[in-house]
PDB file of C-alpha atoms in Angstrom:
ATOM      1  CA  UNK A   1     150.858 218.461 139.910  1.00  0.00           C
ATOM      2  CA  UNK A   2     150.379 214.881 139.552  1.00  0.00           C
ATOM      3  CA  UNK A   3     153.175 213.706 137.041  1.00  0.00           C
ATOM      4  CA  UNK A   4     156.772 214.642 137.753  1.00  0.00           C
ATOM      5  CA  UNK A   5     159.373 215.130 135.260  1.00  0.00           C
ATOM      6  CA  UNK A   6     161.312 213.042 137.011  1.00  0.00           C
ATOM      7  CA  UNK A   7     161.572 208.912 137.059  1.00  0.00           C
ATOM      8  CA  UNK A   8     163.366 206.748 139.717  1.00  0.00           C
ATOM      9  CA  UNK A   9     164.616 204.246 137.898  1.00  0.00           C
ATOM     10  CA  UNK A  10     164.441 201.647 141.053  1.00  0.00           C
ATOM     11  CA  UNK A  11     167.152 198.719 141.674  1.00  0.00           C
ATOM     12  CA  UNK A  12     164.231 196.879 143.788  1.00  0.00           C
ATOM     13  CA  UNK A  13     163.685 193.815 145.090  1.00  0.00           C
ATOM     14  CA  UNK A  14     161.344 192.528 142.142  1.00  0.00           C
ATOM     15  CA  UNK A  15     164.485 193.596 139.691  1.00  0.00           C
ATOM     16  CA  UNK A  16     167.031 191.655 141.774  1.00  0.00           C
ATOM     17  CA  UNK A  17     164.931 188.272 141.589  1.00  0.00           C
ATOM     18  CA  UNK A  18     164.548 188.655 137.917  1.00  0.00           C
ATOM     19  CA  UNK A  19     167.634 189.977 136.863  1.00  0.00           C
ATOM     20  CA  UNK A  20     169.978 188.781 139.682  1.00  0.00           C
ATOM     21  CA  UNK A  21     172.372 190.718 142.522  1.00  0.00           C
ATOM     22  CA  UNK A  22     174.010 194.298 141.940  1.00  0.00           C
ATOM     23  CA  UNK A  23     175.403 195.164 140.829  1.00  0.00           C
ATOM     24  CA  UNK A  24     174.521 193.939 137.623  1.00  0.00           C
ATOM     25  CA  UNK A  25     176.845 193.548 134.641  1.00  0.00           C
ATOM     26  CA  UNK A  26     177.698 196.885 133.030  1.00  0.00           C
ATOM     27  CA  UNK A  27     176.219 195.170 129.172  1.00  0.00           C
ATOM     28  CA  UNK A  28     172.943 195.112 131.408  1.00  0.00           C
ATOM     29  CA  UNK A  29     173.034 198.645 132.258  1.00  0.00           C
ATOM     30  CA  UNK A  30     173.920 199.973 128.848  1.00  0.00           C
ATOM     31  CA  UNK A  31     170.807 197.766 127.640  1.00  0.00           C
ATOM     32  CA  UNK A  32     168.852 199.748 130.888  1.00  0.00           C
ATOM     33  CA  UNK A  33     169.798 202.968 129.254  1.00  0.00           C
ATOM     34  CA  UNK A  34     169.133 201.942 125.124  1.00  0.00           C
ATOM     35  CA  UNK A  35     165.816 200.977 126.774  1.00  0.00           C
ATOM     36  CA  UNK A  36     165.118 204.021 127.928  1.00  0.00           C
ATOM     37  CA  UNK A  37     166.485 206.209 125.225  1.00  0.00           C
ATOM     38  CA  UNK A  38     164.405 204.276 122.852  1.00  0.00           C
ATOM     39  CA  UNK A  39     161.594 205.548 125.088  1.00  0.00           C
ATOM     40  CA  UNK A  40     162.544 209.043 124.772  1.00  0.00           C
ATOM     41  CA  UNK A  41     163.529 209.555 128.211  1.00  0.00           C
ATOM     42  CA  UNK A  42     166.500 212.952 128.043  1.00  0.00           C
ATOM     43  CA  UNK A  43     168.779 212.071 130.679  1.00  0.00           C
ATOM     44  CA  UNK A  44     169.739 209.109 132.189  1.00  0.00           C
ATOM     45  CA  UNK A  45     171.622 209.761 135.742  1.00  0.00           C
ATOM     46  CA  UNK A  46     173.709 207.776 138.488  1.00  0.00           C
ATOM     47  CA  UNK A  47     172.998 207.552 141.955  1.00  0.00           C
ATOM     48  CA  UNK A  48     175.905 205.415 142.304  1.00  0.00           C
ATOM     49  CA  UNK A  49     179.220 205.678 140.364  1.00  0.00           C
ATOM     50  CA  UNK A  50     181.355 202.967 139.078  1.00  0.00           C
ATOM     51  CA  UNK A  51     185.444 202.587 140.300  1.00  0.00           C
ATOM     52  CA  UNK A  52     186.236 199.740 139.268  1.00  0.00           C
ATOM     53  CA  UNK A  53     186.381 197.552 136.041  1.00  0.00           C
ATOM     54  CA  UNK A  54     183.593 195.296 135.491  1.00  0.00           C
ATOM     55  CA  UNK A  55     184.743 191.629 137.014  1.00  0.00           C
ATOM     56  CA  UNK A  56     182.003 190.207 134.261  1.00  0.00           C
ATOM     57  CA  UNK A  57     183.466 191.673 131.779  1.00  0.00           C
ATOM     58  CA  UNK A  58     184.598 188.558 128.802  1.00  0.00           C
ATOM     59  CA  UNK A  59     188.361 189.128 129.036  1.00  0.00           C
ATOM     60  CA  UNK A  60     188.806 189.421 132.751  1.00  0.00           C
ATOM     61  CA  UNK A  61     186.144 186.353 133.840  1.00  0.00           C
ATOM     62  CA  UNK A  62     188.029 184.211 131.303  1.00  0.00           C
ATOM     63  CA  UNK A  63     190.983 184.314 133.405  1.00  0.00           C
ATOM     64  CA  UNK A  64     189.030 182.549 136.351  1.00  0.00           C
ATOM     65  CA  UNK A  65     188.202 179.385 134.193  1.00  0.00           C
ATOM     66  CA  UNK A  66     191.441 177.432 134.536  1.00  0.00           C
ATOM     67  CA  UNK A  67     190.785 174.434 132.618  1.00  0.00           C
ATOM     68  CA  UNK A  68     188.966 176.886 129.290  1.00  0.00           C
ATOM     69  CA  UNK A  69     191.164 175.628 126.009  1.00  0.00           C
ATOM     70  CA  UNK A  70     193.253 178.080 123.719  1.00  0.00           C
ATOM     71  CA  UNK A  71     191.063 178.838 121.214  1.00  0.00           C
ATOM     72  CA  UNK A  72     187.534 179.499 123.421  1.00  0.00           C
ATOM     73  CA  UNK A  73     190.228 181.588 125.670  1.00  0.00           C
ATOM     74  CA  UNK A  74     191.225 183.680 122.800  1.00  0.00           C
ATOM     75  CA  UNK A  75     187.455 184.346 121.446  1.00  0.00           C
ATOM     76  CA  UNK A  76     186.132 185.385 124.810  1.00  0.00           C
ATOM     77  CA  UNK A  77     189.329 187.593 124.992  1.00  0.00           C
ATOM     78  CA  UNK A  78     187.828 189.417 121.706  1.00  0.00           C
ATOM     79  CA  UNK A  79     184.798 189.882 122.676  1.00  0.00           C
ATOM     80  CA  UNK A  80     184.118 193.600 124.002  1.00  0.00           C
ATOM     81  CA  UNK A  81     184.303 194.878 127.365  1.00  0.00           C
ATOM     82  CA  UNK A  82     181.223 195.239 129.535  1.00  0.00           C
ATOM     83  CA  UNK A  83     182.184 198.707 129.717  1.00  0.00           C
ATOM     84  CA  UNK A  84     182.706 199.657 126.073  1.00  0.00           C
ATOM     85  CA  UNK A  85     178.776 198.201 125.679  1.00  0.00           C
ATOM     86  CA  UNK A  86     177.609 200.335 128.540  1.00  0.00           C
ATOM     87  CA  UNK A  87     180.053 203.462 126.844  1.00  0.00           C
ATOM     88  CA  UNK A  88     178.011 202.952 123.648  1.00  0.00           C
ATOM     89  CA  UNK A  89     175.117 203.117 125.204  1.00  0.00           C
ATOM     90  CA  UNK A  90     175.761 206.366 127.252  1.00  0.00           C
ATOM     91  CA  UNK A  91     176.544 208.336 123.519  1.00  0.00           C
ATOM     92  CA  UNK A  92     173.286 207.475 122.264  1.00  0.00           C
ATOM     93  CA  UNK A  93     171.244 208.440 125.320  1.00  0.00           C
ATOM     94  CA  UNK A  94     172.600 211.887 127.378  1.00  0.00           C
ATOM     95  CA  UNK A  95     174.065 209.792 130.690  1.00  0.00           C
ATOM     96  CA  UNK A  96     175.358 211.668 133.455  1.00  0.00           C
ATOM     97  CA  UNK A  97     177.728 209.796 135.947  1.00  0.00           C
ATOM     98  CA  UNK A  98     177.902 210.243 139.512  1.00  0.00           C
ATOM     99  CA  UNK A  99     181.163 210.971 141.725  1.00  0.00           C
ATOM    100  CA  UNK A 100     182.151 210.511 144.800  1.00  0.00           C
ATOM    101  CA  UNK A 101     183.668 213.837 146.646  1.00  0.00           C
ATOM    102  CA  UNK A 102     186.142 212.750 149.961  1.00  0.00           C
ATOM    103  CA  UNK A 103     187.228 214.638 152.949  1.00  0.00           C
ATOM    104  CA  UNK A 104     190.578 212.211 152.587  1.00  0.00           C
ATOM    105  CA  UNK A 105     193.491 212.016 150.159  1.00  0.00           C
ATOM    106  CA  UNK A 106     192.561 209.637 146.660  1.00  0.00           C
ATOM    107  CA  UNK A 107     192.545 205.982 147.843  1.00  0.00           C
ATOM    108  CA  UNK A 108     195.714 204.524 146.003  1.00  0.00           C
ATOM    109  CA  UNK A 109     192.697 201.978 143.881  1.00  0.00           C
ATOM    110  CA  UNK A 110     190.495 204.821 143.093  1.00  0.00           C
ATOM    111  CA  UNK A 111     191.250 207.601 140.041  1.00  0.00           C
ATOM    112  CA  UNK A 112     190.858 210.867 139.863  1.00  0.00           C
ATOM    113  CA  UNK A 113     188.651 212.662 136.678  1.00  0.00           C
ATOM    114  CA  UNK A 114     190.635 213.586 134.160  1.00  0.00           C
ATOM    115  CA  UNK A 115     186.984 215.230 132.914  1.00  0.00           C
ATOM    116  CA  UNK A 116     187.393 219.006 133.067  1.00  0.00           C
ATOM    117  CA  UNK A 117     184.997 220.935 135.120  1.00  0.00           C
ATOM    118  CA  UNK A 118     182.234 222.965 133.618  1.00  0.00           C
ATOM    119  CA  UNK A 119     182.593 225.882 135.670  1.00  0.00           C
ATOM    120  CA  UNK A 120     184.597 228.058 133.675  1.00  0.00           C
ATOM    121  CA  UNK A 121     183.243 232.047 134.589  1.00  0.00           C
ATOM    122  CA  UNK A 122     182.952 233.505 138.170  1.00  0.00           C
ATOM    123  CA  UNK A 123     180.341 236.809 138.532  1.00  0.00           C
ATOM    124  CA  UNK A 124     180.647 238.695 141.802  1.00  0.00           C
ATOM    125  CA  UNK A 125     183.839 237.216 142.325  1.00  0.00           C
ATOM    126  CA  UNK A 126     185.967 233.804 143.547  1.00  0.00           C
ATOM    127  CA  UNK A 127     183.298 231.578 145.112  1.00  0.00           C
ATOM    128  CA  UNK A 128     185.551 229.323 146.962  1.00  0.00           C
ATOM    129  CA  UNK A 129     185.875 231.093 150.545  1.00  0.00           C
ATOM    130  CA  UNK A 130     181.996 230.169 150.994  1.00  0.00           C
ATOM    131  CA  UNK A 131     182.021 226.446 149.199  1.00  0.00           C
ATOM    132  CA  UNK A 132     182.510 222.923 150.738  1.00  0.00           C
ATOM    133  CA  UNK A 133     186.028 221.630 150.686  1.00  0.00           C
ATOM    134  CA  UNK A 134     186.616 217.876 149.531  1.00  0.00           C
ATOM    135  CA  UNK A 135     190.366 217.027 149.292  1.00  0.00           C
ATOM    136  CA  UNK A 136     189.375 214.572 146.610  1.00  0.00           C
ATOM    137  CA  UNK A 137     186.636 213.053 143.616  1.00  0.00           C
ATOM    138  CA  UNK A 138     186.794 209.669 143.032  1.00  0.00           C
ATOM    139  CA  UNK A 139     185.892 209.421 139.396  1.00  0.00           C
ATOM    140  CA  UNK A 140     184.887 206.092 137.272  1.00  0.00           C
ATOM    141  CA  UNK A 141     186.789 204.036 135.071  1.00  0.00           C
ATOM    142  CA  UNK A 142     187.586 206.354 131.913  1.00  0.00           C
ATOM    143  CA  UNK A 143     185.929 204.550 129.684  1.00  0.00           C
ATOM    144  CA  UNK A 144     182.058 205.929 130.858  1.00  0.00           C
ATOM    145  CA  UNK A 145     184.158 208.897 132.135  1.00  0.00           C
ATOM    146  CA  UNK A 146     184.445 210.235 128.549  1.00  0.00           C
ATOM    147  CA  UNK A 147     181.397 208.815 127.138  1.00  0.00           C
ATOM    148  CA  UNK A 148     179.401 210.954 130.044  1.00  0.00           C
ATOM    149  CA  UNK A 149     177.066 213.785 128.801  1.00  0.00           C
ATOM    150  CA  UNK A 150     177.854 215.270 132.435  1.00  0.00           C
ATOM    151  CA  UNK A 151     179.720 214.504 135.618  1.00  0.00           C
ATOM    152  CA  UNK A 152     178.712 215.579 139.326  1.00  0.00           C
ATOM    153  CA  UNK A 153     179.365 214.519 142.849  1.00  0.00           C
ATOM    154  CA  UNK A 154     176.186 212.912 144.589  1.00  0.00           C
ATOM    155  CA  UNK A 155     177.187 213.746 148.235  1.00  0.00           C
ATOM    156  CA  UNK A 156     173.964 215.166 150.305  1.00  0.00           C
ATOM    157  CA  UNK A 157     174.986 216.562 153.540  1.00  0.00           C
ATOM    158  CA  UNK A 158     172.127 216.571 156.210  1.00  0.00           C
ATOM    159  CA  UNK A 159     171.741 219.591 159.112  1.00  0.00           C
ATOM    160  CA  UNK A 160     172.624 220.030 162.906  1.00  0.00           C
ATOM    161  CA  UNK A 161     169.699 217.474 163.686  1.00  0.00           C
ATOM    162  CA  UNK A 162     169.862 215.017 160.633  1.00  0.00           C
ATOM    163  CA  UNK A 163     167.683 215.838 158.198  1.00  0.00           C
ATOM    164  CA  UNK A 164     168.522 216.860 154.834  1.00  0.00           C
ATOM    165  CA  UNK A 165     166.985 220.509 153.994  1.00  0.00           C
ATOM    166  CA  UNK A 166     169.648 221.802 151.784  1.00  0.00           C
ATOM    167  CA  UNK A 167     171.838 220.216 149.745  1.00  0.00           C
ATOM    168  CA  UNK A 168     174.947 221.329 147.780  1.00  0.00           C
ATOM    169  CA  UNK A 169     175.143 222.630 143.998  1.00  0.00           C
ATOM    170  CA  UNK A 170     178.753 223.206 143.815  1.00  0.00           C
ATOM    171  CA  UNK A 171     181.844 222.467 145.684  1.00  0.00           C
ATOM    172  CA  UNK A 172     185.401 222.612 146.170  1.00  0.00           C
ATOM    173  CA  UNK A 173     186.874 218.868 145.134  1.00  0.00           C
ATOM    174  CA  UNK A 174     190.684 219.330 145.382  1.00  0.00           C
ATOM    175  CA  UNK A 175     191.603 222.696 143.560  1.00  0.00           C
ATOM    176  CA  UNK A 176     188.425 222.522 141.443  1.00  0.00           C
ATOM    177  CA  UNK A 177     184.941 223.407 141.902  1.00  0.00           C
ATOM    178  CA  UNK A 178     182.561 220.516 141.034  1.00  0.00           C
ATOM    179  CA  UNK A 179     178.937 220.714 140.134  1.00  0.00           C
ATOM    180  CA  UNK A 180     176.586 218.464 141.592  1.00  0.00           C
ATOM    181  CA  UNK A 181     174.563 215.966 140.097  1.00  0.00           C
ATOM    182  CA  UNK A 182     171.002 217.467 139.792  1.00  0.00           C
ATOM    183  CA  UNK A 183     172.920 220.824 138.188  1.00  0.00           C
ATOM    184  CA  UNK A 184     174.759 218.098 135.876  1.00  0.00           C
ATOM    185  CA  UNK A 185     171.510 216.684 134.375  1.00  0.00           C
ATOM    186  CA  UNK A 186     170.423 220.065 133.901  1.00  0.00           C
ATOM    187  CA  UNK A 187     173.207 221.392 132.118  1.00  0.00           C
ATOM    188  CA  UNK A 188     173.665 217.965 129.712  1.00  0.00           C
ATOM    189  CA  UNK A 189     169.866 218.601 128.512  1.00  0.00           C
ATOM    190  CA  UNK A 190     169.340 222.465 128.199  1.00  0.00           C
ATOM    191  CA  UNK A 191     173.006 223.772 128.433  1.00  0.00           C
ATOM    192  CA  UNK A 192     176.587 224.081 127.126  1.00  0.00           C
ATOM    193  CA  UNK A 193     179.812 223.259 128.219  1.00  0.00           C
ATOM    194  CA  UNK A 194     179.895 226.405 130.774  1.00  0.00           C
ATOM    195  CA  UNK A 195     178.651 226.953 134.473  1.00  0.00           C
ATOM    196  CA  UNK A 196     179.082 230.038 135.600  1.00  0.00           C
ATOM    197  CA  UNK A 197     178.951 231.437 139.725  1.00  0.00           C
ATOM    198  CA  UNK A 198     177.281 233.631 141.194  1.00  0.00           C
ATOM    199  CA  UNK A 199     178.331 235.435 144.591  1.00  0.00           C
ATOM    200  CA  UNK A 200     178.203 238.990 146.330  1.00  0.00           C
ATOM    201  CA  UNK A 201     179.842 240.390 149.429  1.00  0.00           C
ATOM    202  CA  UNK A 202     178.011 237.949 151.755  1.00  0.00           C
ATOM    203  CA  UNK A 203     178.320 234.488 149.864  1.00  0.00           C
ATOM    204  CA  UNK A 204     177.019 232.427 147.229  1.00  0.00           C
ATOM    205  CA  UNK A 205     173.832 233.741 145.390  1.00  0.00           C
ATOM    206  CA  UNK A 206     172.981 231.423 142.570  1.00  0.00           C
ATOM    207  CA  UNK A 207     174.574 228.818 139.819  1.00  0.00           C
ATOM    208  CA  UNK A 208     173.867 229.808 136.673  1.00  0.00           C
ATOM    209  CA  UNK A 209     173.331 227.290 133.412  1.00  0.00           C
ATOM    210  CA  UNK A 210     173.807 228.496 129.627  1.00  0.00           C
ATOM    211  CA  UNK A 211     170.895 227.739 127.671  1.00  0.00           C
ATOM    212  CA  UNK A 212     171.805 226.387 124.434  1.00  0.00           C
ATOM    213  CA  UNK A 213     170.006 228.662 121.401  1.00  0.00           C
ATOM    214  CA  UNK A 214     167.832 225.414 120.213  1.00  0.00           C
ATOM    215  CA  UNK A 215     166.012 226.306 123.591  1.00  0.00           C
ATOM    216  CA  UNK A 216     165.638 229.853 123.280  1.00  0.00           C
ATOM    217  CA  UNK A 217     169.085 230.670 124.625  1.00  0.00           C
ATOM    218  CA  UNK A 218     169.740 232.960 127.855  1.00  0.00           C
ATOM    219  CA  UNK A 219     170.581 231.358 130.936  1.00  0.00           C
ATOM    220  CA  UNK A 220     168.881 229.212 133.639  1.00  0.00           C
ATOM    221  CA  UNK A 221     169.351 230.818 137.132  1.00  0.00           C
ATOM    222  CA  UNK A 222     169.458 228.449 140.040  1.00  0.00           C
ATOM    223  CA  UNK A 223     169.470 230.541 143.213  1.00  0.00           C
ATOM    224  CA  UNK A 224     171.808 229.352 147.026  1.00  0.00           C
ATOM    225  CA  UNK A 225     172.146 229.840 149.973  1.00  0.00           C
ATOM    226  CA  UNK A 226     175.750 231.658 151.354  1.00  0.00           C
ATOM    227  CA  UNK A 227     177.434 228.184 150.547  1.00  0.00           C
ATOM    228  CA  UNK A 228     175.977 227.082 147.469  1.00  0.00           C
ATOM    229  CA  UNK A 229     173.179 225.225 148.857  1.00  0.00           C
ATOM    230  CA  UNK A 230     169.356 225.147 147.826  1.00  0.00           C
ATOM    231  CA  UNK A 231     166.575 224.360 149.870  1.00  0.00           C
ATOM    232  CA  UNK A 232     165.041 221.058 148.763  1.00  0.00           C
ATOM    233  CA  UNK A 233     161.025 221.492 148.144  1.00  0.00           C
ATOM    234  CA  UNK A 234     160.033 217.408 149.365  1.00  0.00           C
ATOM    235  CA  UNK A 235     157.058 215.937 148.215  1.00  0.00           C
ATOM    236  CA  UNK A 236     155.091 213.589 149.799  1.00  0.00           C
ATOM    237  CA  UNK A 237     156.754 210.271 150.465  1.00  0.00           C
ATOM    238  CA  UNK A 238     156.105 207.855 146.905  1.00  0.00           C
ATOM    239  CA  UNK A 239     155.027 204.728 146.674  1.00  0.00           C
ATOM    240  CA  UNK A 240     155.361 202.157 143.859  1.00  0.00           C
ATOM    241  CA  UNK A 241     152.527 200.024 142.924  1.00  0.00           C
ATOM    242  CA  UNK A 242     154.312 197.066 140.897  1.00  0.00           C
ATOM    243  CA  UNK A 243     150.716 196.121 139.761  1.00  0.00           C
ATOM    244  CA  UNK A 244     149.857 199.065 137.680  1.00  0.00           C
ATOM    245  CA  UNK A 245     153.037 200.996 137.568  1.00  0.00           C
ATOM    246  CA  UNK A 246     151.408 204.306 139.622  1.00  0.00           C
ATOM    247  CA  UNK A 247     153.862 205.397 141.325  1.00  0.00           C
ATOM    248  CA  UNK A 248     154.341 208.649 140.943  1.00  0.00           C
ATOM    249  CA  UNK A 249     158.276 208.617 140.556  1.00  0.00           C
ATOM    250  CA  UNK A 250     159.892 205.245 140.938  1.00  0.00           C
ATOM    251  CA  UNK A 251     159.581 202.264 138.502  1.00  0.00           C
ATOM    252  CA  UNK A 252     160.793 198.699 138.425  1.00  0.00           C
ATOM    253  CA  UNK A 253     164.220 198.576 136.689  1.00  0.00           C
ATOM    254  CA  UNK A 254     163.118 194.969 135.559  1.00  0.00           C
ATOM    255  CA  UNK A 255     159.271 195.930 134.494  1.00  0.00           C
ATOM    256  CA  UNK A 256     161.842 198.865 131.828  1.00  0.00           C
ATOM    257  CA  UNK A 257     163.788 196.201 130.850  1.00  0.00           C
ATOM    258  CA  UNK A 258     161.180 193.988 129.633  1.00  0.00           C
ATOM    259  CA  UNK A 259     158.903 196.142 128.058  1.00  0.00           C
ATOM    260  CA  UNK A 260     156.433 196.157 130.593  1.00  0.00           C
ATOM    261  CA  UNK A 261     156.153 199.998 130.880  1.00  0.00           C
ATOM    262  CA  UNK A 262     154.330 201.898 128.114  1.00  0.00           C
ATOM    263  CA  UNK A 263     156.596 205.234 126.430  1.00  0.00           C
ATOM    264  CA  UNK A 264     154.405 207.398 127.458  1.00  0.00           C
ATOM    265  CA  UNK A 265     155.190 206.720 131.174  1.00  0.00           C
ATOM    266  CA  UNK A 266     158.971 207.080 130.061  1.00  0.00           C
ATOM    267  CA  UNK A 267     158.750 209.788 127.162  1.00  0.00           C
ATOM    268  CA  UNK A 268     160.624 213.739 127.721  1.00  0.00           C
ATOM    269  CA  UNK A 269     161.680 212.279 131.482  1.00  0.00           C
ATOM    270  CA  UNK A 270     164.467 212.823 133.527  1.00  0.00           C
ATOM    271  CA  UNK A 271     165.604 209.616 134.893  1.00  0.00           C
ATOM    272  CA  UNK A 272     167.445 208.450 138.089  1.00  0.00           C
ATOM    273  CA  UNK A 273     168.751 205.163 138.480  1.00  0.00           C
ATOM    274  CA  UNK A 274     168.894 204.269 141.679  1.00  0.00           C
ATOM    275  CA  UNK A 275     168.023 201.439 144.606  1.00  0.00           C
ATOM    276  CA  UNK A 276     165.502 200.657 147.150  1.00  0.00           C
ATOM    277  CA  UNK A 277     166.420 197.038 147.568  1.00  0.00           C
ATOM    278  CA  UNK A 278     167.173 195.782 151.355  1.00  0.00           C
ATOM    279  CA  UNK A 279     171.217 196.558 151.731  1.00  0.00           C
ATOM    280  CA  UNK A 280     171.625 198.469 148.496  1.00  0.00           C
ATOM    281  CA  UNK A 281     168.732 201.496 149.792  1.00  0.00           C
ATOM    282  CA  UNK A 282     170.928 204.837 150.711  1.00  0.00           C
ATOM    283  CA  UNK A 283     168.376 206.151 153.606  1.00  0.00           C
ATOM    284  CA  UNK A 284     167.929 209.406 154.645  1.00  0.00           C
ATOM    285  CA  UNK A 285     165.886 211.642 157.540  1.00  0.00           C
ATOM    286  CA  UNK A 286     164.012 214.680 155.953  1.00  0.00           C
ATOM    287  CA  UNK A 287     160.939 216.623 157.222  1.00  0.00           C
ATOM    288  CA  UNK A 288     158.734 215.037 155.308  1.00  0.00           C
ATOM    289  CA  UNK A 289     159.488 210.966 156.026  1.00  0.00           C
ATOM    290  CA  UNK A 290     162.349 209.552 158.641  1.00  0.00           C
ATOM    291  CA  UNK A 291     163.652 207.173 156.358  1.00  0.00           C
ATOM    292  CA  UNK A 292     163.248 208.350 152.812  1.00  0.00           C
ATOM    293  CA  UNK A 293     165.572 206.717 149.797  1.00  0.00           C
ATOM    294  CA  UNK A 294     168.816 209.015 149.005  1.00  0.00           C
ATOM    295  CA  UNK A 295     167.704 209.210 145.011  1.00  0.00           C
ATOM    296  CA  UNK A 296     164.349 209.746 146.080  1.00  0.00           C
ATOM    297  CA  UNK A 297     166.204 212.944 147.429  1.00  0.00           C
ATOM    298  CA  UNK A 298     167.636 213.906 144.240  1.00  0.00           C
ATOM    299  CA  UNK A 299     164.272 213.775 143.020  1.00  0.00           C
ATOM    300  CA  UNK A 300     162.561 216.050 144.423  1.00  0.00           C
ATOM    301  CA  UNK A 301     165.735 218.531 144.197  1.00  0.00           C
ATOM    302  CA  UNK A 302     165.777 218.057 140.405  1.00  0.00           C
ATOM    303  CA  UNK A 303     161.951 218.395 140.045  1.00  0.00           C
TER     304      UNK A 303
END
């Protein structure tokens, strides 16, 4: 295989010098994913998740200019929120939204999802003895909350030694179970509103995804380990060539936003937005490469 269904959509260093620091205004990323949805890419997803309302956004930064008169106060004030742009963007083009699952109680400035969960059928019986426990999901501001195609935590998990080798599908966050996000993108693109569990006398045995009839129907098994887990299949390390855009998963966020990459590099993906910049780069030990990028993980799970 030489192409991968899957694009990296990379926060690098080129995109940061053209663009500016992350993170970036939410307006930005809703132009990020009309760019490419107008490129045909299916899903857009979130290796990052966002808390907290957007301190950009026209109503809120007009309260730091002291000195602004009445009237350019009250326009800015009208203007829409950075979020509601980035929201409008997410209903055009299928966006799934990352989470964050904690072993803690909900920080007081974080909220929970008010999103139901998709699993809604067990088969074999109540998966929870054999899942992760999180006492809590820290969800995003409800505004891209509700206009997500799909929600799921992005937590990895690594082994006895370090490396990541398996990495959760489903979990316990509080007193639901929560998908992650590779099974997320999945479902938005192929499936309906229902996940359904799979377990026998020993464990976990598979997550299962309803195919929607406009793809032939059925359902989409995704077999685990006892706990829910799946063995990731790494490829080779990638490389991105800002020259000639070869990489064979990650491209510049900047080179997308300006046109620089042709559809057909974009066209029937899955994308993954995600970083590789100096202090924004999530770094992780696998058997194939000591220090590999944490989307570059999710990846090679989704592919």
């Amino acid at each position: 295989i030489t192409e991968s269904p899957v694009i990296v959509v990379d926060i690098d260093e080129k995109s940061l010098a053209a663009l500016g620091q992350w993170p970036w205004p939410r307006s930005l990323i809703g132009a990020l994913i009309d760019k490419l949805g107008a490129n045909g890419v299916k899903v857009v997803g979130f290796d990052s998740f966002f808390p907290e309302y957007d301190r950009m956004s026209p109503a809120i930064v007009v309260e730091t200019f002291e000195s602004l008169d009445a009237e350019a106060r009250k326009s800015l004030q009208a203007l829409p929120s950075n979020e509601s742009i980035m929201a409008d963007a997410m209903r055009k083009t299928k966006t799934v939204v990352g989470q964050v699952a904690l072993h803690t109680p909900l920080p007081e400035n974080r909220q929970a999802t008010k999103i139901r969960s998709p699993f809604r059928a067990e088969m074999g019986g109540d998966p929870r003895p054999f899942l992760a426990r999180y006492r809590s999901l820290v969800a995003n501001v409800p505004e891209l909350e509700e206009a997500a195609a799909g929600h799921g935590f992005f937590s990895i998990g690594a082994e006895s030694d370090g490396k990541v080798r398996r990495v959760p599908l489903l979990a316990i966050a509080g007193k639901d179970i929560r998908p992650a996000l590779t099974v997320e993108r999945l479902r938005a693109v192929f499936g309906n509103n229902t996940l359904i569990s799979r377990r026998n006398a020993a464990g976990m045995t598979a997550v299962q995804i309803q195919i929607r009839r406009e793809f032939g129907g059925g359902s989409f098994i995704l077999p685990t380990d006892a706990q829910g887990r799946i063995w990731v299949h790494f490829a080779k390390p990638d490389a991105y060539n800002t020259a000639d855009n070869t990489g064979r998963l990650y491209i510049s966020a900047s080179d997308i936003l300006t046109g620089q990459v042709p559809k057909s590099r974009l066209d029937g993906k899955f994308a993954i937005v995600g970083a590789s910049a100096a202090g924004l780069v999530d770094i992780r030990e696998t058997p194939v490469a000591n220090r590999m990028p944490g989307v570059e993980v999710h990846a090679n799970l989704l592919e």
